[in-house]
Amino acid sequence: MKIREIRDLSNEELLQKISDFKDELFNLRFQIVTGQLKNFSRVKEVKKSIARAYTVLRERELAGNSAQENREE
C-alpha cells in the first residue's frame, strides 16, 4: 500500500489496516514454513506497509501535540 493511500485513511481505518496487515503477515509466515508461499517479496511489502501505517499514526500524534503546545502558549 502506498503512503498516499495510507495518509487518506482515518485513524480508525488505519488501525484496522494495521491489524489486517499483521494477520496477513502471520499467514504468510505459515505459508513459508509449509512451503506453500511462492512470492516471498510479499512478506517484505506487508512489513513495509505496517511500518508506513505506524509512521503516519505517529506523525498525526506529533502534529496533535504540536497544536496543543501552540494553544497553551
PDB file of C-alpha atoms in Angstrom:
ATOM      1  CA  MET A   1       0.000   0.000   0.000  1.00  0.00           C
ATOM      2  CA  LYS A   2       1.375   3.386  -0.956  1.00  0.00           C
ATOM      3  CA  ILE A   3       1.915   6.186   1.535  1.00  0.00           C
ATOM      4  CA  ARG A   4      -0.627   8.426  -0.219  1.00  0.00           C
ATOM      5  CA  GLU A   5      -3.311   5.793   0.218  1.00  0.00           C
ATOM      6  CA  ILE A   6      -2.383   5.380   3.872  1.00  0.00           C
ATOM      7  CA  ARG A   7      -2.498   9.128   4.550  1.00  0.00           C
ATOM      8  CA  ASP A   8      -6.050   9.276   3.142  1.00  0.00           C
ATOM      9  CA  LEU A   9      -7.333   6.856   5.805  1.00  0.00           C
ATOM     10  CA  SER A  10      -8.753   7.931   9.151  1.00  0.00           C
ATOM     11  CA  ASN A  11      -7.066   6.784  12.357  1.00  0.00           C
ATOM     12  CA  GLU A  12      -9.682   4.072  12.915  1.00  0.00           C
ATOM     13  CA  GLU A  13      -9.283   2.785   9.361  1.00  0.00           C
ATOM     14  CA  LEU A  14      -5.523   2.917   9.773  1.00  0.00           C
ATOM     15  CA  LEU A  15      -5.638   0.810  12.923  1.00  0.00           C
ATOM     16  CA  GLN A  16      -7.877  -1.694  11.124  1.00  0.00           C
ATOM     17  CA  LYS A  17      -5.433  -1.836   8.186  1.00  0.00           C
ATOM     18  CA  ILE A  18      -2.540  -2.476  10.578  1.00  0.00           C
ATOM     19  CA  SER A  19      -4.487  -5.344  12.105  1.00  0.00           C
ATOM     20  CA  ASP A  20      -5.238  -6.739   8.636  1.00  0.00           C
ATOM     21  CA  PHE A  21      -1.586  -6.446   7.610  1.00  0.00           C
ATOM     22  CA  LYS A  22      -0.461  -8.244  10.776  1.00  0.00           C
ATOM     23  CA  ASP A  23      -2.923 -11.061  10.105  1.00  0.00           C
ATOM     24  CA  GLU A  24      -1.665 -11.330   6.539  1.00  0.00           C
ATOM     25  CA  LEU A  25       1.957 -11.401   7.724  1.00  0.00           C
ATOM     26  CA  PHE A  26       1.085 -14.148  10.199  1.00  0.00           C
ATOM     27  CA  ASN A  27      -0.466 -16.221   7.409  1.00  0.00           C
ATOM     28  CA  LEU A  28       2.461 -15.560   5.073  1.00  0.00           C
ATOM     29  CA  ARG A  29       4.888 -16.845   7.694  1.00  0.00           C
ATOM     30  CA  PHE A  30       2.896 -20.056   7.992  1.00  0.00           C
ATOM     31  CA  GLN A  31       2.953 -20.432   4.219  1.00  0.00           C
ATOM     32  CA  ILE A  32       6.742 -20.065   4.249  1.00  0.00           C
ATOM     33  CA  VAL A  33       7.118 -22.820   6.839  1.00  0.00           C
ATOM     34  CA  THR A  34       4.788 -25.178   4.983  1.00  0.00           C
ATOM     35  CA  GLY A  35       6.422 -24.418   1.636  1.00  0.00           C
ATOM     36  CA  GLN A  36       3.272 -23.006   0.036  1.00  0.00           C
ATOM     37  CA  LEU A  37       4.468 -19.426  -0.462  1.00  0.00           C
ATOM     38  CA  LYS A  38       5.738 -18.661  -3.957  1.00  0.00           C
ATOM     39  CA  ASN A  39       6.021 -14.854  -3.736  1.00  0.00           C
ATOM     40  CA  PHE A  40       8.458 -14.157  -0.888  1.00  0.00           C
ATOM     41  CA  SER A  41       8.597 -10.460  -1.733  1.00  0.00           C
ATOM     42  CA  ARG A  42       5.038 -10.115  -0.418  1.00  0.00           C
ATOM     43  CA  VAL A  43       6.380 -10.544   3.136  1.00  0.00           C
ATOM     44  CA  LYS A  44       8.646  -7.538   2.655  1.00  0.00           C
ATOM     45  CA  GLU A  45       5.807  -5.482   1.153  1.00  0.00           C
ATOM     46  CA  VAL A  46       3.498  -6.226   4.083  1.00  0.00           C
ATOM     47  CA  LYS A  47       6.191  -5.352   6.636  1.00  0.00           C
ATOM     48  CA  LYS A  48       6.806  -2.034   4.902  1.00  0.00           C
ATOM     49  CA  SER A  49       3.084  -1.291   4.800  1.00  0.00           C
ATOM     50  CA  ILE A  50       2.847  -1.884   8.546  1.00  0.00           C
ATOM     51  CA  ALA A  51       5.785   0.453   9.134  1.00  0.00           C
ATOM     52  CA  ARG A  52       4.267   3.130   6.893  1.00  0.00           C
ATOM     53  CA  ALA A  53       0.963   2.944   8.743  1.00  0.00           C
ATOM     54  CA  TYR A  54       2.654   3.286  12.135  1.00  0.00           C
ATOM     55  CA  THR A  55       4.681   6.214  10.788  1.00  0.00           C
ATOM     56  CA  VAL A  56       1.548   8.060   9.675  1.00  0.00           C
ATOM     57  CA  LEU A  57      -0.089   7.439  13.067  1.00  0.00           C
ATOM     58  CA  ARG A  58       2.982   8.821  14.835  1.00  0.00           C
ATOM     59  CA  GLU A  59       3.094  11.871  12.548  1.00  0.00           C
ATOM     60  CA  ARG A  60      -0.529  12.608  13.389  1.00  0.00           C
ATOM     61  CA  GLU A  61       0.146  12.144  17.091  1.00  0.00           C
ATOM     62  CA  LEU A  62       3.071  14.571  16.983  1.00  0.00           C
ATOM     63  CA  ALA A  63       1.096  17.071  14.921  1.00  0.00           C
ATOM     64  CA  GLY A  64      -1.667  16.944  17.519  1.00  0.00           C
ATOM     65  CA  ASN A  65       0.807  17.534  20.341  1.00  0.00           C
ATOM     66  CA  SER A  66       2.321  20.486  18.483  1.00  0.00           C
ATOM     67  CA  ALA A  67      -1.117  22.024  18.060  1.00  0.00           C
ATOM     68  CA  GLN A  68      -1.809  21.631  21.783  1.00  0.00           C
ATOM     69  CA  GLU A  69       1.528  23.193  22.729  1.00  0.00           C
ATOM     70  CA  ASN A  70       0.812  26.181  20.494  1.00  0.00           C
ATOM     71  CA  ARG A  71      -2.597  26.678  22.146  1.00  0.00           C
ATOM     72  CA  GLU A  72      -1.042  26.668  25.619  1.00  0.00           C
ATOM     73  CA  GLU A  73       1.367  29.475  24.730  1.00  0.00           C
TER      74      GLU A  73
END
